Short mmCIF file of C-alpha atoms and ligand atoms in Angstrom, two decimals:
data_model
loop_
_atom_site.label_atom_id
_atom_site.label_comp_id
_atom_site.label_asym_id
_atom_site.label_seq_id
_atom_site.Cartn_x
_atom_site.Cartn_y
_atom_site.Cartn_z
CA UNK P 659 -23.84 -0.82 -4.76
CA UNK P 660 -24.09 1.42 -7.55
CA UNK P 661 -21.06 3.45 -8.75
CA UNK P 662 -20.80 6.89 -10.98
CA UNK P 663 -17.57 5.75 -12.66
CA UNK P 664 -17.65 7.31 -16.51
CA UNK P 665 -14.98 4.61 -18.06
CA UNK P 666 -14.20 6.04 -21.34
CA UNK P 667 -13.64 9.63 -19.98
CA UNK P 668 -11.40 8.13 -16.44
CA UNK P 669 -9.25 5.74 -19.12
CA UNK P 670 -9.23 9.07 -21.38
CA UNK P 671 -7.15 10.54 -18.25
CA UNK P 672 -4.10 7.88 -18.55
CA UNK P 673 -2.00 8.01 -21.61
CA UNK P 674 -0.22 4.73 -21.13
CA UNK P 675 -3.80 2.93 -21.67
CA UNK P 676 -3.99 3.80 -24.97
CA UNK P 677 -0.43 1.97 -25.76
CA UNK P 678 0.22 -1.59 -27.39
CA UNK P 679 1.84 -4.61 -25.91
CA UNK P 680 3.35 -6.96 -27.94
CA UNK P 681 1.13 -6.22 -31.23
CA UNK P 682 -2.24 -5.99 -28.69
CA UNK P 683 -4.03 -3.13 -26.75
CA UNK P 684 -2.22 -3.53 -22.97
CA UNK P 685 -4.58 -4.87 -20.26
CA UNK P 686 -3.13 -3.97 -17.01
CA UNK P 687 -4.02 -6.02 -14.37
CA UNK P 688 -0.89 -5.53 -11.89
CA UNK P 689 -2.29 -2.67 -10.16
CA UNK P 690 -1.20 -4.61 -6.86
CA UNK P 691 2.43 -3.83 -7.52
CA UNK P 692 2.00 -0.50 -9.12
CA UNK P 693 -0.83 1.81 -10.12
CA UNK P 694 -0.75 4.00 -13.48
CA UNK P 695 -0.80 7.22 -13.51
CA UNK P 696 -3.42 10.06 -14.59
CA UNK P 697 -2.37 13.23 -16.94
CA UNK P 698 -2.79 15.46 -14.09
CA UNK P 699 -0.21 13.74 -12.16
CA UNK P 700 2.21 13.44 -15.02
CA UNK P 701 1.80 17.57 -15.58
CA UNK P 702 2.41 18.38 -12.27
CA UNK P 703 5.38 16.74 -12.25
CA UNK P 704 5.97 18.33 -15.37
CA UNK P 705 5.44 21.45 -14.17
CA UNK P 706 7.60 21.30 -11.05
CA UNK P 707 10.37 20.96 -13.15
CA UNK P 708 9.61 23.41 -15.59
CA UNK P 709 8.69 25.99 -13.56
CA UNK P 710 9.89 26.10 -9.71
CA UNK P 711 12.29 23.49 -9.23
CA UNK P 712 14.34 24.29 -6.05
CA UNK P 713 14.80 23.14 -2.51
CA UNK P 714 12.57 23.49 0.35
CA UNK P 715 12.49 24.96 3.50
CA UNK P 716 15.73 26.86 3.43
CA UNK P 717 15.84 29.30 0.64
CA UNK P 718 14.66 33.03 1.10
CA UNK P 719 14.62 32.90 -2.70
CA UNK P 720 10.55 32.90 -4.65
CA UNK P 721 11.06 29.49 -6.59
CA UNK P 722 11.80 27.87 -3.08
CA UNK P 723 9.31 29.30 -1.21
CA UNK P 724 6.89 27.98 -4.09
CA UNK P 725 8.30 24.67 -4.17
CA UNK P 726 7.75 24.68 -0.16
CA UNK P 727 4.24 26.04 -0.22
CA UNK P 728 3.53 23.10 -3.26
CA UNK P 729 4.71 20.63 -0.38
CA UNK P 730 3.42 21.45 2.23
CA UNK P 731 -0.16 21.92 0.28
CA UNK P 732 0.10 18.14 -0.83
CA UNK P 733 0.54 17.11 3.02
CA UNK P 734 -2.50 19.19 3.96
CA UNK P 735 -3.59 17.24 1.66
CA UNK P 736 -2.89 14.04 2.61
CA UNK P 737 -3.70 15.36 6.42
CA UNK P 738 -7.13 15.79 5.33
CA UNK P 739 -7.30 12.84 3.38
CA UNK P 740 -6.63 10.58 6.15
CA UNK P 741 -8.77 12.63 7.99
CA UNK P 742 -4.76 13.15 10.85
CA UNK P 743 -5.76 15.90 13.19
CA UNK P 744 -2.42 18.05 12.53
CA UNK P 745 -0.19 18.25 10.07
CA UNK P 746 2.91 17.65 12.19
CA UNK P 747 1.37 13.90 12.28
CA UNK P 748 2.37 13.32 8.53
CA UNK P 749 5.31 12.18 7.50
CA UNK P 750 6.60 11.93 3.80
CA UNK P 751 8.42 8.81 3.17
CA UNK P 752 9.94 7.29 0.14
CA UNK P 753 7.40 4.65 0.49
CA UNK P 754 5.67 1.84 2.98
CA UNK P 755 8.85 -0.01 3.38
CA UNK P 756 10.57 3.46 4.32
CA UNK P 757 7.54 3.91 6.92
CA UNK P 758 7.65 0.50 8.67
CA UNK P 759 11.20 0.33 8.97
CA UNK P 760 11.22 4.13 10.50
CA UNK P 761 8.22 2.79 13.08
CA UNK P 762 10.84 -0.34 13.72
CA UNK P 763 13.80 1.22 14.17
CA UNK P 764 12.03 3.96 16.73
CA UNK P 765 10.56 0.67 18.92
CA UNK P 766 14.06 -0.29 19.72
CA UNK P 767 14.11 2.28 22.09
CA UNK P 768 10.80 1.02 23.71
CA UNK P 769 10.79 -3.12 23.63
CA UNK P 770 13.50 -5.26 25.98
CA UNK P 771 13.87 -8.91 26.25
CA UNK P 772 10.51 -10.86 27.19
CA UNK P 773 8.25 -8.24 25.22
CA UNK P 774 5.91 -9.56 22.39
CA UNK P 775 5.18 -8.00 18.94
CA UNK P 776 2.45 -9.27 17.21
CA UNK P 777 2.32 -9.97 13.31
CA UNK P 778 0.24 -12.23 11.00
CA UNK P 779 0.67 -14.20 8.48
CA UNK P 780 -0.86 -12.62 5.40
CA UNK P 781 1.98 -9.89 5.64
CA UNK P 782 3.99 -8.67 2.71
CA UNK P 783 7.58 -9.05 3.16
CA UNK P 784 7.79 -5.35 4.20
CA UNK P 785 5.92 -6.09 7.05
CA UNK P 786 7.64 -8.59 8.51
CA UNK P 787 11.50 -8.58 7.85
CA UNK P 788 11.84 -5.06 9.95
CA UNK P 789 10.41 -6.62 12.91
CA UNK P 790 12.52 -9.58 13.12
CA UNK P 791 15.47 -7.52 12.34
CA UNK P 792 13.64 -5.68 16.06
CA UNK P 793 13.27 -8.73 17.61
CA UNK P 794 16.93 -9.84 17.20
CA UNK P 795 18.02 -6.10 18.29
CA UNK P 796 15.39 -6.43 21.53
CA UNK P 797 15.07 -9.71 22.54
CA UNK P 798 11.14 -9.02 22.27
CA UNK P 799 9.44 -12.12 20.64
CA UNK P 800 7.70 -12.34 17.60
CA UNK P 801 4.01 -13.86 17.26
CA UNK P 802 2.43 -14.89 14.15
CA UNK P 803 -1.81 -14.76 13.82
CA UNK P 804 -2.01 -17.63 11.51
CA UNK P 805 -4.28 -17.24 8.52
CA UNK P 806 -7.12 -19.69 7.43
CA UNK P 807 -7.53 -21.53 4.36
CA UNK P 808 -10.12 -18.88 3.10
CA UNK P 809 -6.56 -16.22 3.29
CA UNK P 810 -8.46 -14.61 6.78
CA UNK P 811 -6.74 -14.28 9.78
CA UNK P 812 -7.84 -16.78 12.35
CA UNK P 813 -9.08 -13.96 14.76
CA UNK P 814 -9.71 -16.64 17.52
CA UNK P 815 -6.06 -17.22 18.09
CA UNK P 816 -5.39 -13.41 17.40
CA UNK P 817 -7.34 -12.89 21.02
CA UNK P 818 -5.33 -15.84 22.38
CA UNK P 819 -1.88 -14.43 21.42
CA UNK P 820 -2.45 -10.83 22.69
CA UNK P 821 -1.29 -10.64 27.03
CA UNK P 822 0.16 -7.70 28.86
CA UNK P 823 3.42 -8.62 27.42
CA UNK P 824 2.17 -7.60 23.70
CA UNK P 825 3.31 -4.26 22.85
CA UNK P 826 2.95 -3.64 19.43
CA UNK P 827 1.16 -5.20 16.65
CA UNK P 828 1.24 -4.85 13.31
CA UNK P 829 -0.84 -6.37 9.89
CA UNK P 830 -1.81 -4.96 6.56
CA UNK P 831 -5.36 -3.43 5.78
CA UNK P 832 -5.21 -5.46 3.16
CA UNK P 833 -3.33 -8.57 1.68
CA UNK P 834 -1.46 -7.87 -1.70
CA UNK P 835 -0.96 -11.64 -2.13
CA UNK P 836 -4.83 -12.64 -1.95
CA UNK P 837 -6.88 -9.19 -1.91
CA UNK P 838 -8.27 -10.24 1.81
CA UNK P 839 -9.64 -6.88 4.11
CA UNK P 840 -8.94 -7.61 7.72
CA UNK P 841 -10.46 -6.79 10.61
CA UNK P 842 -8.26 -3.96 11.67
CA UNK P 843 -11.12 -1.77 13.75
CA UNK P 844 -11.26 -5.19 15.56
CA UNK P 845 -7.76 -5.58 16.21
CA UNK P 846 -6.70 -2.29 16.84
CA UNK P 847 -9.43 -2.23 19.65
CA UNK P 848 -8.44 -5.40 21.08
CA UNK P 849 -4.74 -4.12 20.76
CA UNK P 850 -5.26 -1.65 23.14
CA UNK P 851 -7.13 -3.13 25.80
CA UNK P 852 -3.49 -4.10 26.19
CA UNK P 853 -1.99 -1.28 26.05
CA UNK P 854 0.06 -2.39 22.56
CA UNK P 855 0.43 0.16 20.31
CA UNK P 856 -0.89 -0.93 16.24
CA UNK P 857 0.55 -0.08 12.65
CA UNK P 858 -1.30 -1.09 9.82
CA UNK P 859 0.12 -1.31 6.64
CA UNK P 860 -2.08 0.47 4.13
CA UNK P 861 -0.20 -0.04 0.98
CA UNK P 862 -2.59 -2.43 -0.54
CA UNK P 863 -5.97 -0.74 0.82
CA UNK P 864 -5.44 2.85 0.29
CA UNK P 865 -6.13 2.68 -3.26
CA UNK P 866 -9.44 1.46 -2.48
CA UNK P 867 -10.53 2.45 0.77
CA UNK P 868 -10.32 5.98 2.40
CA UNK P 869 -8.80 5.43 6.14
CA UNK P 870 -10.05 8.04 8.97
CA UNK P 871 -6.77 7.34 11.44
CA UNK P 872 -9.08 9.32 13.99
CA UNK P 873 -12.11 6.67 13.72
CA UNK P 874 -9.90 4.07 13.62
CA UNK P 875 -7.82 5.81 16.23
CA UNK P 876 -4.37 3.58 14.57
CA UNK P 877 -1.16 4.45 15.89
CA UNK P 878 0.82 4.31 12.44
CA UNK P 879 -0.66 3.74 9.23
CA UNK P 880 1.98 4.01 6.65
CA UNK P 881 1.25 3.79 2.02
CA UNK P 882 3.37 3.86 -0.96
CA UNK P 883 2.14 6.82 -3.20
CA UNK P 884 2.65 4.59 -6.47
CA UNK P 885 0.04 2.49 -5.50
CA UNK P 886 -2.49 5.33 -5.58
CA UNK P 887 -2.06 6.67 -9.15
CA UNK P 888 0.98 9.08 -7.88
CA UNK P 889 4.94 8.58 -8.46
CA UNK P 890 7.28 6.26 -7.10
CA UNK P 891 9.71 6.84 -4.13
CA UNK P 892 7.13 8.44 -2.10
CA UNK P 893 5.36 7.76 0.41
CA UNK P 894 3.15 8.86 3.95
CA UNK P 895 3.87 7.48 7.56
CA UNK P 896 0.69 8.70 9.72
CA UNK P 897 1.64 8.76 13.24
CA UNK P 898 -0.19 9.36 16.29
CA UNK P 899 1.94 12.90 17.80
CA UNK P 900 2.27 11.08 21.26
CA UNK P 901 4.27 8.59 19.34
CA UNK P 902 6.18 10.40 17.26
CA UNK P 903 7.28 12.65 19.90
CA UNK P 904 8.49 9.18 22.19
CA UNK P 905 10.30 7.81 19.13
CA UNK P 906 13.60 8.68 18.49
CA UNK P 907 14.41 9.83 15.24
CA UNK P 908 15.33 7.48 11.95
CA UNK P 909 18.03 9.45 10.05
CA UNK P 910 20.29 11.80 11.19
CA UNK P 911 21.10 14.51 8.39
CA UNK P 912 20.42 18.35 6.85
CA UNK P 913 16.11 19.06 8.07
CA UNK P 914 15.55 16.89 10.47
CA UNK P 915 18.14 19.16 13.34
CA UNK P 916 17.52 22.24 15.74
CA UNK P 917 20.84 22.75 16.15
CA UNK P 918 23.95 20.92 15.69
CA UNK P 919 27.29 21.52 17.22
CA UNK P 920 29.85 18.40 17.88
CA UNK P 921 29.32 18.89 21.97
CA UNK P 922 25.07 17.95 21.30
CA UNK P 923 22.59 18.04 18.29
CA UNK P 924 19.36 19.01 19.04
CA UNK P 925 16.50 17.92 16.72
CA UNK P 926 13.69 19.46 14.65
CA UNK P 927 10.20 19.53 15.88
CA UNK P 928 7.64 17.56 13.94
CA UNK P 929 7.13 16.48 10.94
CA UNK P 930 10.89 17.23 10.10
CA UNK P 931 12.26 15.47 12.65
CA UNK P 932 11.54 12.01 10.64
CA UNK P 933 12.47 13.86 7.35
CA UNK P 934 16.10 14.23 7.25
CA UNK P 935 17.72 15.03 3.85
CA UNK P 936 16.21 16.73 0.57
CA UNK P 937 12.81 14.64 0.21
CA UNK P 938 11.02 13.53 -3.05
CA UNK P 939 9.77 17.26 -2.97
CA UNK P 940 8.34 16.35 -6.67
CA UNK P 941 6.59 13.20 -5.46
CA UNK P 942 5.39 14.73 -2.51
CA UNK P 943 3.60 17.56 -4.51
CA UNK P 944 2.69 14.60 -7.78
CA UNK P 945 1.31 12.33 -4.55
CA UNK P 946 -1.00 15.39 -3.66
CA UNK P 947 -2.55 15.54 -7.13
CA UNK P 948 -3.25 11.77 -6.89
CA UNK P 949 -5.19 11.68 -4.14
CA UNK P 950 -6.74 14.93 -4.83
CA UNK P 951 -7.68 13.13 -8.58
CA UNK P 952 -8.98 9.64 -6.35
CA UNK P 953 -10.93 12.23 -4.28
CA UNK P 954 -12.28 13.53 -6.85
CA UNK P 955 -13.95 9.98 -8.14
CA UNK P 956 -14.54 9.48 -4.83
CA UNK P 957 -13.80 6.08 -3.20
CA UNK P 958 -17.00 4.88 -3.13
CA UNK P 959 -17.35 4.98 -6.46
CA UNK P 960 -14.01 2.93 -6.86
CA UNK P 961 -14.89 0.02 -4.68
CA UNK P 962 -18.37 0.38 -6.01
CA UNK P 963 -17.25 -0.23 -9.10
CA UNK P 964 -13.83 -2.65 -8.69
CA UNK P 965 -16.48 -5.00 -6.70
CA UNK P 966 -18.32 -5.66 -10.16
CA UNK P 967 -15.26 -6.02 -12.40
CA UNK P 968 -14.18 -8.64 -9.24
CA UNK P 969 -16.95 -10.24 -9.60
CA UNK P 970 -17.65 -10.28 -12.88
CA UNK P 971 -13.87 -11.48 -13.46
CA UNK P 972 -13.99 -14.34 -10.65
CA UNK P 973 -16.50 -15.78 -12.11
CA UNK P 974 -15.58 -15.93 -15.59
CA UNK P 975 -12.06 -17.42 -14.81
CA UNK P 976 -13.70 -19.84 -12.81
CA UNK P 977 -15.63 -21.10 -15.65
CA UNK P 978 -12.36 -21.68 -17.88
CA UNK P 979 -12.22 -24.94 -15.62
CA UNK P 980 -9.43 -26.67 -13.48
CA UNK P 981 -9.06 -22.70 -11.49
CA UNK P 982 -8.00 -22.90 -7.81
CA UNK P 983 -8.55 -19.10 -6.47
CA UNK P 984 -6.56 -18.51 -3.51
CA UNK P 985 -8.43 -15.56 -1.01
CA UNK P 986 -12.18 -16.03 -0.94
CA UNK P 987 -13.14 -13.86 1.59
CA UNK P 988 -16.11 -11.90 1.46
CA UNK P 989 -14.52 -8.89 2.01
CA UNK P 990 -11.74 -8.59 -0.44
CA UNK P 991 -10.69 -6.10 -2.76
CA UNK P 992 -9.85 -6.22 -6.20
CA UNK P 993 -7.47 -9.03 -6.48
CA UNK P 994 -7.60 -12.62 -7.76
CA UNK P 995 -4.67 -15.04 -6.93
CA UNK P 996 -4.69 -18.11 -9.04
CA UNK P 997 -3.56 -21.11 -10.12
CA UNK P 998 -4.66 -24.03 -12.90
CA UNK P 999 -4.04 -27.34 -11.84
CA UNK P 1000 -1.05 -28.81 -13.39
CA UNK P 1001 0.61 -25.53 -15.09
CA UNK P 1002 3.18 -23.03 -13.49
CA UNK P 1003 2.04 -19.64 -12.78
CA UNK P 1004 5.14 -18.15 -14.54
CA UNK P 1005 4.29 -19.95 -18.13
CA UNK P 1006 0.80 -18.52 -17.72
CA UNK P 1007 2.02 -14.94 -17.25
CA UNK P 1008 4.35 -15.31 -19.95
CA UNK P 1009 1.98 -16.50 -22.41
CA UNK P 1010 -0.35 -13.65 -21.83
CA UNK P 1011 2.41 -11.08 -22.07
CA UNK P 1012 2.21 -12.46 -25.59
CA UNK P 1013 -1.27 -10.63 -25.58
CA UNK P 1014 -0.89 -7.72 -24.38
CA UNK P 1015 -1.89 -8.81 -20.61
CA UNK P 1016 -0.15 -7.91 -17.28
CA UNK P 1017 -0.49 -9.86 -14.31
CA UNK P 1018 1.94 -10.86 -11.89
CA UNK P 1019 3.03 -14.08 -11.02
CA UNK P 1020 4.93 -15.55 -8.63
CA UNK P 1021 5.08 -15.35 -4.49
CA UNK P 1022 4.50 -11.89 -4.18
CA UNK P 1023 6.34 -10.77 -1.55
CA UNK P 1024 4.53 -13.27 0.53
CA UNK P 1025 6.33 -16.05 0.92
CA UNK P 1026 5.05 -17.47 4.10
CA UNK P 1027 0.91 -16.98 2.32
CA UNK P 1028 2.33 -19.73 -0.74
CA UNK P 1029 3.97 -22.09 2.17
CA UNK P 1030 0.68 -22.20 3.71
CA UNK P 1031 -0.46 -23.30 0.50
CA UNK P 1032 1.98 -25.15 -0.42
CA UNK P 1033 2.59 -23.67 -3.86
CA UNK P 1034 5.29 -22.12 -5.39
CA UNK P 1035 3.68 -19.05 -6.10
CA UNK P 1036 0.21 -17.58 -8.14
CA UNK P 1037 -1.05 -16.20 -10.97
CA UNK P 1038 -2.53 -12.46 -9.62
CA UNK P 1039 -4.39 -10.68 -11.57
CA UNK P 1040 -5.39 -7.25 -9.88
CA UNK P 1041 -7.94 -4.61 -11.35
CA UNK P 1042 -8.07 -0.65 -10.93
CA UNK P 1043 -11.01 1.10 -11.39
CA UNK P 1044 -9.95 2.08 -14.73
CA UNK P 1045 -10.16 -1.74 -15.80
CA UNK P 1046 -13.14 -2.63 -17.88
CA UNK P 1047 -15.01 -5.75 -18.27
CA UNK P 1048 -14.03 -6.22 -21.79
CA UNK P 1049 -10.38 -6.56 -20.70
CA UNK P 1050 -11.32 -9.34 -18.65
CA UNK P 1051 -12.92 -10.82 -21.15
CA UNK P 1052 -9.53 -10.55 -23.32
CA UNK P 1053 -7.82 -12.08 -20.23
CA UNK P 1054 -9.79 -14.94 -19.71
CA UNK P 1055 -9.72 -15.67 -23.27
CA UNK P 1056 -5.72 -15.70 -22.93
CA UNK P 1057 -5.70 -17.47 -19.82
CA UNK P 1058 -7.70 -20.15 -21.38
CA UNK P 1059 -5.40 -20.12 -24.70
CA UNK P 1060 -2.94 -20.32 -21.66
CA UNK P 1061 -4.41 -23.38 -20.55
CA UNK P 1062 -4.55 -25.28 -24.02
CA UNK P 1063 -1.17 -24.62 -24.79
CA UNK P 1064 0.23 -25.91 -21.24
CA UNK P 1065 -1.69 -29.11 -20.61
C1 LIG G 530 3.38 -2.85 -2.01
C2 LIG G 530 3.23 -3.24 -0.62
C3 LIG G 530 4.23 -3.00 0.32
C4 LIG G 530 5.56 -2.38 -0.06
O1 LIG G 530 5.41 -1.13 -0.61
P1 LIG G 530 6.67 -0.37 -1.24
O2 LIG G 530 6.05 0.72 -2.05
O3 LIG G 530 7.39 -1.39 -2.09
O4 LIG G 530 7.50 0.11 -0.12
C5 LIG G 530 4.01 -3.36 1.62
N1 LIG G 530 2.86 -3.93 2.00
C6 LIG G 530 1.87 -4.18 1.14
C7 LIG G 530 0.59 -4.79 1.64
C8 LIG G 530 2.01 -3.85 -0.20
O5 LIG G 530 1.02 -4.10 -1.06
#
């Protein structure tokens, strides 16, 4: 794979790259948590406030009707990015964990006692605390695909779990904890041979990979925009229109009604009826320019070019000597979860925060990933295609500095 990324002129596009950490040029490797963002992103929000500011929807007046047209441009946008077939099948959230809990909270109208949900066990936290919180509401049961000690899901006893009592499952695209891509046109298939509906969290692989919800014809598929270069506290649920019609609405409030009278409320059609309350109407329009600027790369390029700075990265951390990587599927993205023998993740991160580096460290929202491992947590560093080989270079130099200092 080849890629067309031009580094200096993409890092050129984000400001905060060009800062110091501690004394040393930042190296930001925790693009897992949250992605930076580019100068077009940062003036649009910019310019929302300077120059049309004011709510949507409602007002007769120009600056809302521009503010409204801005909004509703950025979910074309995101329609046509996930390639939806209407409009009315994106919904703006303030993020993933908005969108899953929105999908769980509408399934309690459609589980009872003796129902399974399905969920595995490379899940971020998000994905598995609003089911239970189902489960307990339903009585529906919850099954875990357990993972393997490469960080893939065991696929065999994924078949073996799904019956004609499974009604919904739901797993990531891909793992924050260990970077792993799962089989999701596989399991969505397989999914509805039983007639269980699928929501795949996307958070992790939307940066990287483009989703068509039509190919992969996915009931939900829900992403945060931070971790696409946009703002924080927004987000997009995708759902199939059959299901968001059937499921009952999250919030009640101001948007989401027809009409309301204390005798019987009637709600608004969709996308609204999901959308109750003034929405991030400045993320919305910032999360627009993000994926218009990842577009505009084009994702190809991305993984094209985050598969050599993985590669390139693995193996020069696993030459500092005593490395355990945790993940080592062959189809991962970006990510490398790590541990040297004998030292605690946390006094490795700390150490290179000295230098100017940013990973993460700890559990990562994963706990049940590090119990399978028995370990209290990782080291994760995780690259964006504005990451450079040089930086990794810088890191593994730390990391082994790291290593000499701890042992
Ligand atoms: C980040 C992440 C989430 C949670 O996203 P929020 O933006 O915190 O709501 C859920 N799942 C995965 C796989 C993630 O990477």
């Amino acid at each position: 794979m080849s890629h067309q990324i031009d580094i200096e002129k993409v890092r050129a596009d984000f400001p905060i790259l060009s800062r110091k950490v501690n004394g040393h040029p930042l190296v930001y490797f925790d693009n897992a948590a949250t992605s930076q963002t580019p100068k077009v992103v940062i003036d649009a929000i910019v310019e929302y406030y300077e120059q049309y500011n004011a709510n949507i929807h409602r007002g007769v007046h120009s600056l809302s009707q521009e503010a409204t047209d801005a909004y509703e441009q950025a979910r074309e946008t995101l329609r046509a990015h996930f390639n939806a077939a209407k409009k009315e099948e994106i919904i703006f959230t303030s993020g993933t964990t908005h969108g899953i809990n929105l999908v769980a909270n509408g399934f309690a109208s459609q589980l009872k006692a003796g129902d399974e949900v399905i969920v595995s066990a490379l899940e971020h936290h998000s994905n598995i605390v609003p089911w239970q919180m189902l489960c307990e509401k339903t009585g529906a049961q919850l099954k875990v695909i357990p993972m393997t000690n490469s960080g893939e899901l065991a696929m065999d006893a994924f078949h073996e779990l799904l019956s004609d009592k499974t009604k919904l499952v739901f797993v990531n695209h891909v793992s924050n904890a260990l970077g792993t891509i799962n089989p999701i046109e596989t399991i969505i298939s397989e999914a509805h041979k039983k007639g269980a509906a699928v929501l795949i969290d996307g958070a992790q692989a939307a940066p990287h990979i483009k989703a068509d919800v039509q190919a992969l014809d996915v009931d939900f598929y829900v992403v945060s925009g931070h971790k696409m270069c946009g703002p924080t506290g927004v987000g997009v649920l995708y759902g199939k229109e059959e299901w968001l019609i059937k499921l009952p609405p999250y919030q009640g409030g101001g948007e989401m009604i027809d009409q309301v009278t204390f005798e019987k409320t009637t709600y608004a059609g969709l996308p609204h009826k999901f959308e109750a309350g003034t929405p991030n109407i400045c993320g919305g329009i910032a999360f627009g320019k993000a994926i218009e600027y990842l577009n505009g790369l084009g994702f190809e390029n991305i993984a094209a070019y985050e598969h050599e700075l993985l590669t390139y990265a693995t193996e020069q951390l696993l030459a500092v000597g005593d490395v355990m990587i945790y993940g080592t599927s062959s189809e991962k993205t970006a990510v490398i979860s790590f541990n040297i023998e004998g030292i605690h993740p946390y006094d490795i991160g700390t150490i290179i925060d000295k230098l100017g580096i940013a990973v993460r460290t700890g559990h990562h929202c994963a706990q049940p990933i590090m119990d399978y491992y028995k370990i209290p947590g990782t080291v994760r560093a995780s690259f964006s295609f504005y990451n450079t080989k040089e930086e990794i270079d810088a890191f593994v130099q730390a990391v082994k500095r790291a290593k000499i200092m701890l042992s």
